[in-house]
């Protein structure tokens, strides 16, 4: 049975068909663009690698095969600095060599100690970035500071701080301050200030200003209005963003360690370059466990601080 549509119904149908046709056109165009961009990227990678990208790609599996240890227990011996039955006097199997003795008998395994060093770099950097970003965000918020020139300067300053990746900043400070954890802390802190500062001032600008108006009417100065009217509202979100940044900084500290910034990244680079398969897999496993533990703890704490309702958007129920 055919149905005759009214003029309004026909107009709606025509509009729907136009939208559907446009969506198909955008989909096909987007896929073609992705194919062209991917092909161009692979061609550029091959040319940049002196035409050897495709030639060397099959050898990736050879490298993976070289990482397989003699037996699975070697990974755990390497992780906890236990003696190996294959010890031939070389560094490859001399796992106890890296023990960090706290007393004459009690020691911390080398990789656990290095992992703690990496976490310490990330934690200190996050605290520094949180503290300075906390101060700068109020100077960049339009509902707190009325001077446009000051907001402009603070926002551009934070943009400059986060413009360069941590590893680039670390390379500069490693050249100036030599190898170690201090340049890594400075590099990660600088980027964290810029990143957290931006997220913080956006939270401040979305704060409810009615408490500020009430405090203003009661005669409170600007500092008191910010501290008692805005900070209690935004602090849960600030802490949530700070914990999220801690997760990112653990990864960043690992990468910086590979270029001389100390921590687990440094020993990972050495074990890969020296083809110490059990040590490499032990470090990778330790990194995997640590990052999952940090992520899970951070997610649990963020849920407690912000509340389950902040994470329930889009869920059925």
Backbone as a ProteinNet text record, in pm:
[ID]
protein_1_A
[PRIMARY]
XXXXXXXXXXXXXXXXXXXXXXXXXXXXXXXXXXXXXXXXXXXXXXXXXXXXXXXXXXXXXXXXXXXXXXXXXXXXXXXXXXXXXXXXXXXXXXXXXXXXXXXXXXXXXXXXXXXXXXXXXXXXXXXXXXXXXXXXXXXXXXXXXXXXXXXXXXXXXXXXXXXXXXXXXXXXXXXXXXXXXXXXXXXXXXXXXXXXXXXXXXXXXXXXXXXXXXXXXXXXXXXXXXXXXXXXXXXXXXXXXXXXXXXXXXXXXXXXXXXXXXXXXXXXXXXXXXXXXXXXXXXXXXXXXXXXXXXXXXXXXXXXXXXXXXXXXXXXX
[TERTIARY]
86.6	0	89.5	73.9	155.9	100.4	192.7	154.4	193.3	98.8	125.2	165.2	282.6	332.9	284.9	269.2	234.7	356.2	336.9	447.7	557.3	513.7	612	688.8	615.2	680.6	778.6	742	832.6	957.8	939.5	1055.1	1149.5	1090.4	1172.9	1248.3	1179	1244.1	1358.1	1333.2	1439.4	1559.2	1533.2	1642.5	1720.6	1646.7	1713.9	1801.5	1750.1	1828	1954	1940	2056.2	2162	2117	2211.1	2278	2199.2	2256.3	2357.7	2325.8	2419.1	2547	2531.6	2649	2734.6	2670.6	2745.6	2824.9	2761.1	2834.6	2953	2931.1	3039.6	3155.9	3124.8	3229.1	3301.9	3225.9	3287.6	3386.3	3342.3	3430.7	3551.3	3527.3	3638.3	3737.4	3684.9	3773.7	3858.1	3797.1	3872.8	3981.6	3947.7	4047.7	4162.6	4129.6	4233.8	4325.4	4267	4347.2	4439	4387.9	4469.9	4586.3	4557.8	4663.7	4766.1	4718.3	4809.8	4895.5	4835.7	4912.2	5015.3	4976	5070.1	5186.3	5154.4	5260.3	5353.5	5297.7	5379.4	5474.3	5423.2	5507.8	5616.6	5581.7	5682.9	5790.3	5748	5844.7	5934.3	5876.4	5955.6	6059	6018.3	6110.7	6224.6	6190.7	6294.1	6386.5	6330.2	6412.7	6506.5	6468	6550.9	6638.7	6676.1	6763.5	6706.3	6573.2	6510.7	6514.1	6547.9	6563	6448.7	6345.8	6237.1	6170.3	6130.5	6062.9	6159.8	6288.2	6386.2	6411.7	6411.8	6445.3	6323.3	6203.4	6083.4	6071.3	6102.4	6093.1	6186.3	6295.2	6390	6337.2	6221.5	6159.8	6133.2	6089.4	6059.5	6187.5	6298.4	6426.8	6465.3	6441.8	6474.5	6387.7	6258.4	6169.1	6215.9	6260.9	6309.5	6434	6517.9	6640.2	6611.6	6491.6	6456.7	6409.8	6395.1	6348.3	6462	6446.2	6552.7	6560.3	6662.5	6680.1	6563.2	6518	6398.7	6325.9	6197.9	6114.5	6158.1	6226.6	6268.8	6379.8	6449.2	6554.8	6499.5	6376.8	6315.8	6301.4	6254.8	6235.7	6369.4	6468.7	6602.4	6660.4	6639.6	6691.3	6617.9	6488.5	6411	6448	6473.9	6500.1	6647.5	6735.7	6881.4	6919.9	6862.3	6895.7	7004.2	7089.4	7196.3	7138.4	7206.7	7162.9	7250.2	7191.3	7272.5	7354.3	7324.8	7398.8	7508.5	7536.4	7635.9	7772	7823.9	7954.4	8057.1	8025.4	8116.4	8090	7998.5	7965.7	7849.8	7828.6	7719.7	7582.3	7579.3	7452	7376.7	7449.5	7384.5	7424.6	7503.7	7548	7445.4	7328.4	7219.4	7248.3	7311.8	7337.4	7427.8	7495.8	7587.3	7516.5	7387.7	7316.9	7243.1	7260.3	7186.1	7219.2	7116.4	7133.8	7118.9	7232.6	7230.9	7197.1	7095	7058.7	7130.2	7150	7232.1	7329.1	7400.9	7495.4	7425.8	7302.9	7232	7106.6	7042.1	6916.6	6944.5	6886.3	6908	6776.2	6777.2	6666.5	6713.6	6639.6	6680.7	6700.3	6798.2	6836.3	6718.7	6639.6	6533	6418.2	6392.9	6291.9	6337.9	6467.4	6522.4	6512.5	6545.3	6538.7	6394.6	6301.6	6161.2	6112.8	6158.1	6125.3	6183	6300.6	6361.7	6278	6229	6143.8	6013.2	5951	5827.3	5853.4	5968.2	6002.7	6016.6	6081	6092.6	5954.4	5865.3	5730.4	5652.8	5665.8	5590	5635.8	5767	5819.6	5782.9	5795.1	5761.4	5613.5	5528.6	5385.2	5352	5415.1	5390.1	5434.7	5551.9	5600.7	5507.3	5471.6	5381.6	5245	5194.8	5064.2	5067.8	5171.8	5179.3	5189.1	5277.4	5294.1	5175.1	5124.5	5006	4885.3	4875.3	4766	4767.9	4885.6	4895.9	4866.9	4925.9	4912.1	4769.7	4696.3	4564.1	4468.7	4478.1	4388.1	4423.6	4552.6	4593.1	4550.6	4519.4	4477.9	4327.1	4252.7	4106.6	4038.5	3947.2	3882	3782.8	3731.3	3637.8	3706.9	3839.7	3916.2	3999	4067.4	4153.3	4088	4070.2	4005.7	4104.8	4233.2	4334	4363.5	4323.4	4341.7	4489.1	4571.5	4713.8	4778.7	4737	4792.7	4748.3	4619.6	4570.2	4640.5	4656.4	4723.5	4866.5	4939.6	5079.1	5089.3	5005.1	5012	4974.2	4873.1	4832.6	4940.2	5001.3	5108.6	5228.8	5256.2	5367.9	5345.1	5223.8	5194.3	5198	5158.5	5167.2	5312.2	5400.9	5543.1	5596.7	5554.9	5604.8	5563.6	5444.1	5398.9	5418.7	5481.8	5498.7	5598.8	5700.1	5806	5788.4	5807.6	5797.8	5901.8	5870.7	5960.4	6100.7	6109.7	6240.7	6327.6	6265.5	6341	6394.8	6308.5	6352.9	6461.4	6442.6	6542.6	6676.3	6675.4	6800.7	6878.9	6808.3	6875.4	6938.2	6860.4	6911.2	7015.1	7006.6	7110.8	7243.4	7238	7360.9	7420.8	7334.5	7381.4	7419.2	7334.7	7351.6	7409.4	7442.6	7497.1	7385.9	7423.5	7326.1	7273.1	7153.3	7098.3	6950.9	6896.3	6752.9	6710.5	6801.8	6763.6	6718.9	6793.5	6743.1	6609.4	6587.2	6459.5	6346.2	6369.3	6267.3	6233.6	6336.7	6313.2	6232.7	6270.2	6202.6	6056.4	6029.7	5891.5	5810.7	5872.9	5802.4	5760.1	5849.4	5817.7	5697	5697.4	5584.5	5457.3	5469.6	5353.3	5290.5	5371.6	5318.2	5228.5	5278.4	5199.4	5073.1	5081.6	4965.2	4859.6	4901.1	4804.5	4749.4	4833.4	4786.3	4671	4681.1	4572.2	4444.3	4456.1	4336.4	4276.4	4362.1	4313	4234.5	4287.7	4218.2	4085.9	4075.2	3946.8	3844.2	3890	3800.2	3756.5	3850.2	3819	3716.4	3730.2	3637.4	3495.8	3481.7	3349.4	3292.9	3361.8	3315.8	3192.5	3111.3	2993.3	3040.5	3002.7	3050.7	2956.9	2850.5	2761	2827.7	2908.9	2981.4	3074.5	3134.1	3220.4	3141	3021.2	2937.5	2897.5	2865.8	2829.5	2945.8	3065.3	3182.9	3217.3	3198.6	3222.7	3128.4	3000	2902.7	2936.5	3005	3042.1	3171.4	3233.8	3353.8	3484.8	3483.1	3605.8	3689.1	3821.5	3909.3	3920.3	3997.3	4002.7	4062.9	4169.2	4233.3	4138.1	4064.8	3969.6	3855.9	3810.3	3702.7	3747.7	3871.7	3924.4	3941.9	4001	4034.6	3910.9	3811.3	3693	3575.1	3573.8	3460.5	3482	3607.8	3634.4	3714.2	3817.4	3904.3	3828.2	3734.4	3661.4	3584.5	3539.2	3466	3558.9	3675.3	3761.5	3863.8	3888.2	3995.3	3976.1	3855.7	3842.9	3885.4	3846	3887.8	4037.4	4092.3	4236.7	4312.5	4268.3	4334.7	4317.5	4201.5	4178.3	4273.3	4287.1	4379.1	4524	4555.5	4691.6	4726.1	4631.6	4655.2	4666.7	4584.3	4594.4	4730.3	4779.6	4910.7	5022	5003.4	5103.1	5120.5	5011.3	5019.7	5104	5080.1	5154.3	5300.9	5328.4	5466.7	5549.1	5484.7	5558	5611.6	5529.7	5573.6	5680.9	5659.1	5755.9	5890.9	5890	6015.2	6090	6016.8	6080.3	6151.1	6084.8	6143.4	6266	6256.7	6370	6487.4	6458.5	6565.3	6648.1	6585	6656.5	6759.7	6748.2	6846	6938	6940.9	7035.7	6973.9	6839.7	6773.4	6757.2	6826	6818.2	6691.4	6680.8	6562	6565.4	6448.9	6437.9	6465.2	6439.3	6461.3	6606.8	6696.3	6839	6885	6845.9	6888	6816.2	6696.4	6627.8	6703.9	6748.4	6825.8	6954.2	7021.7	7147.3	7123.3	7018.6	6993.4	6955.4	6883.1	6847.8	6971.8	7054.2	7173.6	7274.6	7275.2	7369.1	7308.3	7184	7110.3	7104.9	7073.4	7050.9	6901.1	6862.1	6719.9	6641.9	6695.2	6621.6	6606.4	6710.2	6703.7	6602.6	6604.1	6510.1	6366.5	6336	6198.8	6159.2	6254.2	6224.3	6186.3	6259.3	6229.7	6095.9	6069.6	5941.9	5826	5841	5736.1	5715.4	5824	5813.3	5745.3	5779.8	5714.5	5564.8	5531.3	5391.2	5312.7	5367.6	5299.6	5286.6	5393.2	5392.6	5292.2	5290.4	5199.8	5055.2	5026	4888.7	4850.9	4944.3	4916.3	4891.8	4975.3	4958.1	4825.5	4793.2	4667.8	4546.3	4547.9	4433.6	4417	4528.3	4520.6	4473.4	4526.6	4487.1	4338.7	4291.9	4150.2	4060.9	4099.8	4020.5	4015.3	4129.9	4133.9	4057	4064.7	3989.8	3839.1	3796.1	3653.7	3610.1	3697.7	3664.5	3661.7	3748.8	3757.9	3646.2	3622.1	3525.6	3385.6	3375.4	3244.7	3211.4	3135.2	3099	3016.3	2938.3	2851.3	2930.3	3055	3136.4	3180.6	3177.8	3221.1	3104	2982	2864.5	2801.5	2858.8	2800.7	2804.4	2692.6	2685.1	2655.7	2651.2	2619.2	2468.1	2427.5	2286.2	2250.2	2126.1	2092.1	1956.6
-119.6	0	123.5	207.2	327.8	436.1	516.3	624.7	756.1	846.1	977.9	1073.4	1131.2	1222.6	1363.5	1437.1	1577.8	1656.7	1782.6	1868.1	1873.5	1881.3	1884.6	1752.8	1640.4	1510.8	1493.4	1538.7	1530.2	1615.3	1731.3	1817.5	1751.6	1686.3	1616.8	1501.4	1427.3	1314.7	1362.8	1470.3	1523.8	1567.1	1632.3	1677.6	1558.9	1452.2	1332.9	1269.3	1260.7	1203	1285.9	1418	1504.8	1480.7	1469.4	1443.9	1308	1204.8	1071.7	1069.9	1140.3	1147	1219.9	1327.4	1403.3	1320.1	1241.9	1158	1051.2	990.3	891.2	954	1074.7	1144.4	1173.3	1220.9	1248.9	1121.1	1010.8	883.8	835.4	836.2	792.5	885.1	1015.7	1110.8	1093.4	1067.7	1046.3	922	811.9	688.1	706.8	775.9	802.1	886.4	987.4	1071.1	989.9	901.1	817.5	724.7	667.6	577.8	652.9	772.2	852.5	895.5	940.3	985	869.6	751.4	635.5	592.8	592	554.7	652.7	782.6	882.5	870	839.1	824.1	705.1	591.9	474.4	498.9	570.9	604.5	693.8	792.3	883.3	807.4	714.2	635.2	551.3	493.8	411.2	495.5	613.8	701.3	754.9	789	840.8	734.6	609.1	498.2	441.7	528.8	492.4	375.6	370.1	266	128.4	119.4	-11.4	-44.4	39.7	16.8	-119	-143.5	-268.6	-387.1	-361.4	-470.3	-518.7	-424.4	-459	-500.5	-474.8	-504	-651.2	-747.6	-888.9	-926.4	-849.5	-882.1	-844.1	-776.5	-745.8	-873.5	-976.3	-1101.9	-1172.8	-1148.3	-1202.8	-1141.7	-1011.4	-943.7	-996.2	-1018.7	-1073	-1212	-1291.8	-1425.2	-1423.8	-1320.3	-1309.9	-1275.4	-1226.5	-1188.5	-1306.6	-1423.9	-1539.2	-1595.8	-1601.1	-1653.6	-1806	-1862	-2007.7	-2078.3	-2021.4	-2074.2	-1959.4	-1981.9	-1875.8	-1823.4	-1908.4	-1865.4	-1760.3	-1750.4	-1649.7	-1508.3	-1487.8	-1354.4	-1315.7	-1409.6	-1380.6	-1370.1	-1449.5	-1436.4	-1298.9	-1251.7	-1120	-1009	-1025.8	-921.2	-907.5	-1021.1	-1018.2	-1042.4	-1031.2	-1042.6	-1174.7	-1282.9	-1415	-1479.3	-1565.2	-1629.2	-1715.1	-1715.5	-1792.4	-1916.1	-2029.3	-2149.4	-2136.7	-2035.5	-2016.6	-1911.9	-1868.8	-1763.1	-1808.1	-1733.8	-1764.7	-1655.7	-1569.4	-1460.8	-1331.8	-1335	-1214.3	-1140.6	-1016.7	-937.4	-989.8	-1070.8	-1119.4	-1201.5	-1280.6	-1367.6	-1334.4	-1231	-1195.1	-1100.9	-1155.2	-1072.6	-1012.7	-1085.1	-1026.3	-904	-880.6	-766.7	-633.5	-624.9	-498.3	-476.4	-563.9	-549.6	-418.5	-357.3	-234.7	-272.2	-291.8	-338.6	-223.6	-246.5	-151.4	-185.3	-314	-361.6	-464.9	-533.8	-632.7	-751.8	-778.3	-894.6	-857.9	-748	-711.5	-620.7	-653.7	-574.6	-552.5	-448.1	-420.7	-456.9	-541.3	-574.9	-449.9	-456.3	-339.1	-279.3	-362.1	-309.4	-253.2	-311.9	-254.3	-117.8	-107.6	20.3	125	85.3	178.6	218	122.7	154.9	254.9	238.3	336.3	472.8	474.9	602.3	669.6	590.6	646.3	699.9	624.5	670.4	796.7	802.3	921.1	1043.8	1026.7	1137.9	1186.2	1091.4	1127.2	1194	1142.3	1196.6	1337.3	1357.3	1490.8	1591.1	1549	1638.1	1674.6	1578.6	1605.7	1702.4	1685	1775.6	1918.5	1930.8	2064.3	2126.7	2048.2	2099.1	2134.7	2054.1	2080	2211.1	2230.7	2350.2	2478	2479.2	2600.4	2619.6	2510.1	2520.5	2569.9	2532.1	2577.5	2729.5	2788	2933.4	3002.9	2950.2	3017.2	3010.7	2904.3	2887.9	2999.4	3050.3	3157.5	3289.3	3306.3	3427.1	3422.5	3303.3	3288.5	3281.7	3272.6	3256.2	3391.5	3402.5	3530.5	3569.8	3472.7	3506.4	3540.1	3537.1	3573.9	3699.7	3705.2	3819	3898.5	4026.9	4112.2	4173.7	4178.6	4237.2	4143.1	4181.2	4095.3	4072.7	4173.6	4157.8	4052.6	4045.6	3946.7	3805.8	3789.6	3658.9	3614.8	3707.9	3675.5	3629.3	3701.1	3665.9	3528.8	3502.6	3375.6	3259.4	3277.7	3168.9	3138.6	3242.5	3219.1	3154.6	3194	3134.7	2985.1	2946.2	2804.1	2729.4	2796	2733.3	2703.6	2796.2	2774.9	2657.7	2645	2537.8	2399.8	2389.6	2258.8	2239.9	2337	2328.7	2221.5	2198	2103.6	1974	1860	1731.8	1723.8	1641.3	1628.5	1585.6	1498.4	1446.1	1554	1651.4	1762.6	1852.4	1884.2	1967.5	1895.7	1763.4	1685.8	1686.8	1677.8	1681.5	1808.7	1921.1	2048.6	2049.1	2007.8	2011.6	1902.8	1791	1688.8	1740.7	1822.4	1881.1	1983.7	2050.2	2155.2	2097.8	2009	1959.8	1819.1	1758.6	1622.9	1520.7	1392.3	1284.7	1275.1	1218.5	1197.7	1230	1218.5	1236	1382	1472.5	1614	1674	1657.1	1709.7	1649.5	1521.9	1458.7	1522.9	1548.9	1613.3	1751.8	1828.2	1963.3	1957.1	1866.1	1856.2	1817.3	1714.3	1669.3	1774	1843	1946.7	2061.7	2104	2215.8	2182.6	2065.6	2027.9	2010.3	1958.9	1938.3	2070.5	2171.2	2303.3	2355.8	2348.6	2397.4	2317.8	2184.5	2099.4	2113.7	2103.4	2114.8	2255.9	2355.9	2494	2520.1	2466	2484.8	2416.4	2291.6	2219.8	2284.7	2333.4	2394.4	2522.5	2610.5	2737.8	2718.3	2612.6	2584.1	2537.3	2462.1	2421.8	2544	2635.1	2755.1	2841.2	2852.9	2937.4	2879.8	2750.6	2688.4	2677.1	2737.3	2730.2	2818.3	2780.6	2859.4	2983.1	3102.7	3227.7	3284.3	3212.3	3262.9	3269	3169.7	3185.2	3306.5	3335.4	3453.1	3580.7	3587	3706	3722.8	3611.2	3620.6	3667.9	3616.6	3659.2	3804.6	3846.8	3987	4078.5	4036.1	4116.7	4122.4	4016.4	4014.5	4090	4144.4	4225	4150.1	4026.3	3948.8	4007.2	3999.2	4045.5	3937.1	3967	3874.7	3740.8	3742.2	3617.3	3531.1	3594.1	3519.8	3464.3	3539.5	3490.6	3369.6	3373	3260	3138.7	3160.6	3049.1	2981	3060.5	3002.9	2982.8	3053	3044.2	2954.8	2949.4	2875.8	2748.5	2757.4	2641.7	2518.2	2527.9	2406.2	2341.1	2420.3	2363.5	2289.1	2347.6	2296	2194.3	2187.1	2101	1952.5	1895.5	1754.8	1731.4	1821.7	1808.2	1831.5	1924	1947.4	1819.7	1756.3	1634	1522	1516.2	1415	1434.5	1558.2	1587	1561.9	1593.3	1569.1	1421.2	1336.8	1192.2	1139.2	1193.5	1153.5	1192.3	1308.2	1352.9	1266.9	1216.5	1127.6	1002.8	947.8	831.3	863.5	980.1	1020.3	1041.2	1099.5	1130.1	1005.5	897.8	772.1	723.3	730.4	689.1	784.1	915.4	1013.4	996.8	968.3	949.4	826.4	723.5	604.4	636.2	712.4	748.3	836.7	933.2	1022.3	944.4	841.8	759.8	693.3	662.3	596.1	686.8	818.7	910.6	970.2	908.8	952.4	1016.5	1009.1	1073.6	986.1	871.8	784.2	700.3	614.6	532.2	407.2	346.6	217.3	227.7	342.8	358.6	342.6	385.4	375.6	230.4	148.4	8.3	-69.6	-27.2	-92.5	-70.7	51.4	80.6	-1.6	-11.4	-87.3	-236.1	-290.6	-434.3	-468.6	-379.1	-403.1	-395.6	-293.8	-276.2	-388.9	-450.3	-558.3	-696.7	-700.4	-825.3	-916.9	-860.2	-939.7	-969.3	-1083.6	-1109.8	-1120.9	-1192.2	-1209.8	-1076.4	-994.5	-863.5	-774	-776.4	-692.5	-729.9	-859	-903	-877	-887.9	-858.3	-712.2	-623.5	-480.2	-449.2	-507.2	-483.7	-533.1	-649.8	-703.9	-613.9	-566.7	-478.3	-347.2	-291.9	-169.9	-192.7	-305.1	-338	-346.3	-416.5	-432	-296.4	-217.5	-88.8	7.5	16.1	110	70.5	-59	-104.2	-70.8	-93.9	-65	84.2	169.7	314.4	358.5	304.6	341	301.7	179.8	131.7	209.8	236.4	312.8	455.1	515.4	651.3	657.3	558.8	557.2	540.6	451.4	431.2	558.9	626.9	747.4	861.1	870.6	975.2	953.9	828.6	800.4	844.1	822.6	861.1	1012.9	1083.1	1227.8	1300.3	1260.4	1330.9	1275.2	1145.4	1082	999.7	894	804.3	874.3	977.6	1043.6	1111.4	1152.8	1218.4	1123	991.1	890.5	812.3	853.2	776.9	829.3	934.4	992.6	891	871.1	782.5	638.1	604.7	467.5	447	328.3	295.7	270.1	280.1	251.9	300.5
0	0	0	-99.1	-108.5	-16.9	34.6	125.7	61	52.6	-4.3	107.4	92	194.3	166.5	271.7	258.8	211.9	184.6	142.1	248.8	374.4	483.5	490.7	475.8	479.1	365	244.6	130.7	152.6	213.3	240.7	341.8	443.4	542.3	477.2	389.9	323	233.2	156.8	71.1	153.7	266.6	353.1	408.7	446.7	498.8	392.3	268.2	159.8	131.1	138.5	117.7	225.4	349.9	458.8	443.8	404.1	386.5	273.2	163.5	51	90	165.5	209.4	304.2	391.2	484.6	410.3	307	227.8	155.8	103.5	34.4	129.5	251	349.4	390.9	403.4	443.6	338	211	101.9	89.9	98.7	91.7	204.9	326.2	440.3	425	375.3	354.1	248.8	139.3	35.5	89.2	170.5	229.3	320.6	402	491.3	412.7	301.9	220.8	157.7	103.5	42.2	146.7	264	369.7	420.4	439.4	485.5	382.4	254.7	149.1	142.7	153.2	152.6	271.4	388.7	508.4	496.7	443.9	426.9	323.1	216	115.1	175.8	254.3	316.6	414.2	491.5	585.5	511.8	398.9	321.6	264.3	211.7	155.8	264.8	379.8	490.1	544.1	527.9	575.6	464	369.5	258	177.3	166.5	86.9	148.4	277.6	342.2	437.4	439.2	534.5	509.1	384	352.3	359.7	326.4	329.5	471.2	565.2	703.2	785.3	735.2	813.2	852.1	763.7	805.4	919.1	937.5	1043.3	1181.8	1186.2	1315.1	1393.5	1325.7	1393.6	1438.7	1366.1	1411.4	1545.6	1559.5	1686	1799.4	1769.5	1871.6	1913.4	1817.3	1849.2	1935.3	1916	1996.2	2142.1	2170.8	2307.3	2391.5	2330.9	2406.8	2491.1	2624.4	2711.1	2706.1	2770.9	2771.3	2839.8	2950.5	3016.8	3084.4	3113	3167	3302.9	3380.9	3514.5	3509.1	3393.8	3381.3	3396.3	3350.4	3362.1	3508.9	3591.4	3733.5	3805.9	3764.6	3824.2	3794.2	3670.7	3633.6	3707.8	3728.8	3795.3	3942.4	4009.9	4153.8	4187.5	4087.3	4108.4	4174	4125.8	4178.5	4092.3	4149.8	4071.2	3958.8	3845.3	3730.2	3711.8	3679.4	3652.8	3525.1	3443.2	3318.2	3331.3	3453.5	3475.2	3422.4	3325.4	3266.9	3293.6	3391.4	3425.2	3350.3	3251.7	3176.1	3243.3	3200.8	3257.4	3215.2	3112.2	3061	3164.6	3242.7	3341.4	3484.7	3503.8	3638.5	3700.8	3733	3785.2	3923.2	4017	4149.9	4147.5	4034.6	4025.9	4050.4	4016.6	4027	4157.4	4254.9	4381.2	4451.5	4510.6	4588.5	4736.4	4804.3	4943.6	5038	5120.8	5225.8	5356.2	5382.1	5493.4	5435.6	5522.4	5473.7	5407.5	5445.8	5390.8	5310.7	5346.1	5280.4	5160.9	5048.3	4927.4	4853.4	4770.1	4679.1	4538.9	4465.6	4328.7	4243.9	4155.5	4076.6	4000.3	3934.8	3851	3933.3	4049.3	4137.5	4188	4219.4	4264.1	4152.5	4029.6	3916.8	3886.6	3906.1	3884.8	3989.3	4112.7	4217.2	4183.5	4124.1	4083.8	3975.4	3880.2	3775.1	3832.9	3924.1	3987.6	4069.3	4133.8	4212.2	4122.7	4005.5	3910.8	3869.5	3836.5	3794	3906.2	4029	4141.9	4176.9	4187.1	4220.1	4110.9	3985	3873.9	3875.6	3907.4	3912.1	4025.5	4140.4	4253	4220.8	4157.6	4119.7	4016.5	3913.8	3811.2	3865.9	3959	4020.6	4098.1	4178.5	4263.2	4180.1	4081.4	4000	3907	3848.7	3764.1	3841.5	3969.2	4055.7	4069.1	4085.1	4099.3	3966.9	3858.1	3728.8	3675	3707.6	3645.6	3684.8	3806.4	3849.4	3781	3748.1	3675.9	3529.9	3478.7	3338.7	3322.5	3432.2	3424.8	3410.9	3315.2	3289.1	3397.8	3475.8	3582.2	3714.1	3714.1	3833.9	3809.6	3695.7	3661.3	3549.6	3572.2	3471.9	3374.5	3409.2	3321.2	3204.9	3084	2967.9	2936.3	2956.5	2924.4	3013.5	3140.9	3231.9	3193.4	3161.7	3118.2	2990.2	2897.5	2770.9	2795.2	2880	2907.3	2974.9	3074.6	3147.2	3056	2974.4	2884.5	2781.5	2724.6	2627.1	2694.6	2817.5	2891.4	2911	2947.3	2965.7	2832.5	2724.3	2592.7	2555.5	2586.3	2557.8	2639.4	2764.8	2850.7	2799.3	2742	2694.7	2544.9	2479	2334.2	2294	2378.1	2343.8	2423.2	2359.8	2432.2	2544.1	2644	2758.4	2718.2	2618.9	2580.4	2517.1	2448.6	2390.4	2501.1	2596.7	2710.3	2789.1	2807.8	2882.2	2810.7	2676.7	2602.3	2627.1	2637.1	2664.8	2804.5	2904.6	3041.6	3067.2	2995.6	3008.8	2956.3	2851.1	2798	2893.5	2969.5	3060.9	3197.3	3250.6	3387.7	3396.1	3283.3	3278.1	3304.2	3303.5	3315.8	3458.9	3473.2	3606.8	3614	3734.9	3754.8	3758.7	3797.9	3812	3678.8	3569.1	3440.7	3400.8	3431.8	3399.7	3479.2	3607.1	3690.4	3636.7	3599.8	3547.4	3418.6	3328	3198.5	3214.4	3293.5	3311.2	3387.1	3482.5	3558.1	3468.1	3378.4	3289.1	3202.4	3143.3	3058.3	3140.3	3261.7	3348	3389	3414.4	3450	3338.4	3214.3	3101.8	3079.1	3091.6	3065.4	3174.1	3300.5	3410.1	3421.5	3397.9	3405.1	3310.2	3189	3091.9	3138.1	3181.8	3226.3	3350	3439.8	3562.5	3535	3448.6	3430.8	3356.5	3274.2	3211.2	3314.9	3415.2	3523.3	3604.4	3631.3	3709.4	3635.8	3504	3428.4	3425.2	3451.9	3455.7	3597.4	3694.2	3833	3853.4	3950.6	3988.9	4063.4	4016.6	4074.4	4181	4213.9	4318.3	4455.2	4494.5	4621.2	4619.7	4504.2	4494	4516.2	4459.4	4478.2	4623.7	4690.2	4831.5	4917.4	4891	4966.2	4936.7	4811.8	4777.7	4856.6	4866.2	4940.9	5089.9	5139	5281.4	5308.6	5202.8	5220.6	5205.5	5151	5133.5	5020.1	5035.2	4927.8	4819.8	4713.6	4600.1	4638.7	4717.6	4758.2	4840.2	4932.4	5014.5	4929.7	4828.3	4742	4661.1	4614.2	4537.6	4627.9	4745.8	4834.5	4891.9	4929.6	4995.3	4898.4	4785.7	4695	4574.5	4524.5	4400.2	4425.5	4511	4532.3	4580	4675.8	4715.6	4602.2	4504.1	4390.4	4294.9	4268.1	4161.3	4210.4	4340.7	4390.4	4354.8	4364.5	4322.4	4177.7	4087.9	3948.8	3932.6	4008.8	4005.3	4043.5	4152.7	4196.9	4094.7	4031.7	3930	3811.5	3765.3	3655.7	3697.3	3823.5	3871.6	3871.6	3912.5	3911	3768.4	3679.9	3539.7	3482.5	3521.3	3474	3532.5	3653	3712.6	3627.2	3577.8	3489.6	3365.9	3306.1	3186.6	3219.7	3335.9	3372.6	3401.4	3447.1	3466.3	3332.3	3229.9	3096.6	3043.2	3061.6	3013	3082.5	3212.1	3286.3	3236.9	3196.8	3141.3	3010.4	2924.1	2795	2814.3	2905.1	2930	2987.3	3068.5	3123	3014.7	2900.6	2791.1	2726.4	2746.2	2688.5	2795.3	2912.9	3014.8	3136.3	3148.3	3261.3	3382.9	3387.3	3503	3503.6	3603.9	3617.7	3531.5	3517.5	3450.5	3300.9	3240.8	3097.7	3058.7	3145.1	3115.7	3109.1	3207.9	3207.6	3097.3	3058.5	2947.1	2816.8	2794.2	2672.6	2669.3	2784	2788.8	2765.3	2824.5	2809.1	2665.2	2597	2456.8	2368.6	2391.1	2307.2	2326.7	2446.4	2474.7	2452.1	2399.2	2372.1	2493.5	2609.6	2729.9	2737.7	2682.4	2663.1	2793.6	2892.2	3017.4	3090.1	3090	3154.4	3083.6	2950.9	2874.7	2905.1	2901.5	2928.8	3073.7	3165.4	3306	3324	3257.2	3267.8	3203.3	3084.6	3016.6	3102.7	3162.9	3249.6	3371.2	3430.7	3546.2	3508.8	3392.8	3344.8	3324.8	3264.9	3239.2	3369.8	3468	3596.8	3667.8	3664.4	3734.1	3672.8	3540.4	3474.3	3497.6	3493.4	3521.8	3666	3760.1	3900.8	3922.5	3861.5	3874.9	3813	3694.8	3628.1	3711.5	3764.8	3841.9	3972.2	4039.9	4163.6	4136.3	4030.1	3994.9	3958.4	3879.9	3841.4	3964.2	4055.7	4178.3	4261	4275.6	4357.3	4291.1	4158	4087.6	4100.7	4098.8	4120.8	4260.2	4358.1	4496.3	4512.2	4442.2	4457.8	4382.9	4259.1	4174.6	4190	4217.8	4229.8	4106.9	4127.7	4019.1	3911.8	3951	3854.2	3744.2	3772.1	3670.1	3561.9	3590.1	3493.9	3434.8	3469	3427.9	3299.8	3238.8	3118.4	3004.1	2940.3	2825.5	2862.1	2990.4	3029.7	3031.8	3000.6	3012.8	3156.7	3191.8	3329.5	3367.5
[MASK]
+++++++++++++++++++++++++++++++++++++++++++++++++++++++++++++++++++++++++++++++++++++++++++++++++++++++++++++++++++++++++++++++++++++++++++++++++++++++++++++++++++++++++++++++++++++++++++++++++++++++++++++++++++++++++++++++++++++++++++++++++++++++++++++++++++++++++++++++++++++++++++++++++++++++++++++++++++++++++++++

